[in-house]
């Protein structure tokens, strides 16, 4: 479990992506309520409230919080598990043990979906290619993923 967290931290920090870690599922729901996130990486096996419960609680929230793309991180990735995760409201899945390329490609898919308005209902303003650090990080992430 710690190894996967370290991998996620290493991959995301390489691209300057800011992370917020929640110690359990209940705290994850509170964080989603209180802060604005572009993406959630959800470990399925969470203390207090599992990833499915967090996803269902998130999808019931008002506003943009209900539409945040959620990527499941799990060792349980059978066809039935995948169907259950999607049915519950998750958008993607990265199997454990994680490979950095799988994680990057899943993030890229979901960020592209957000940028092209296919996940969130709210209009998203165009990225300023000169001064937007998130846009710069996404472009670097896409370039890196293309090399995998």
PDB file of C-alpha atoms in Angstrom, residues 21-30 42 46-50 54:
ATOM      1  CA  UNK A  21      -4.069  12.898   0.577  1.00  0.00           C
ATOM      2  CA  UNK A  22      -6.922  11.779   2.825  1.00  0.00           C
ATOM      3  CA  UNK A  23      -6.173   9.217   5.534  1.00  0.00           C
ATOM      4  CA  UNK A  24      -9.564   7.520   5.259  1.00  0.00           C
ATOM      5  CA  UNK A  25     -12.747   7.512   3.199  1.00  0.00           C
ATOM      6  CA  UNK A  26     -14.724   9.801   5.493  1.00  0.00           C
ATOM      7  CA  UNK A  27     -11.961  12.438   5.304  1.00  0.00           C
ATOM      8  CA  UNK A  28     -11.868  12.027   1.517  1.00  0.00           C
ATOM      9  CA  UNK A  29     -15.568  12.906   1.288  1.00  0.00           C
ATOM     10  CA  UNK A  30     -15.011  15.949   3.523  1.00  0.00           C
ATOM     11  CA  UNK A  42      -9.488   6.559  -5.237  1.00  0.00           C
ATOM     12  CA  UNK A  46     -10.046   2.618   2.454  1.00  0.00           C
ATOM     13  CA  UNK A  47     -10.558   2.663   6.207  1.00  0.00           C
ATOM     14  CA  UNK A  48     -13.918   3.898   7.589  1.00  0.00           C
ATOM     15  CA  UNK A  49     -15.547   4.217   4.143  1.00  0.00           C
ATOM     16  CA  UNK A  50     -14.357   2.259   1.109  1.00  0.00           C
ATOM     17  CA  UNK A  54     -16.701   7.622  -1.146  1.00  0.00           C
TER      18      UNK A  54
END
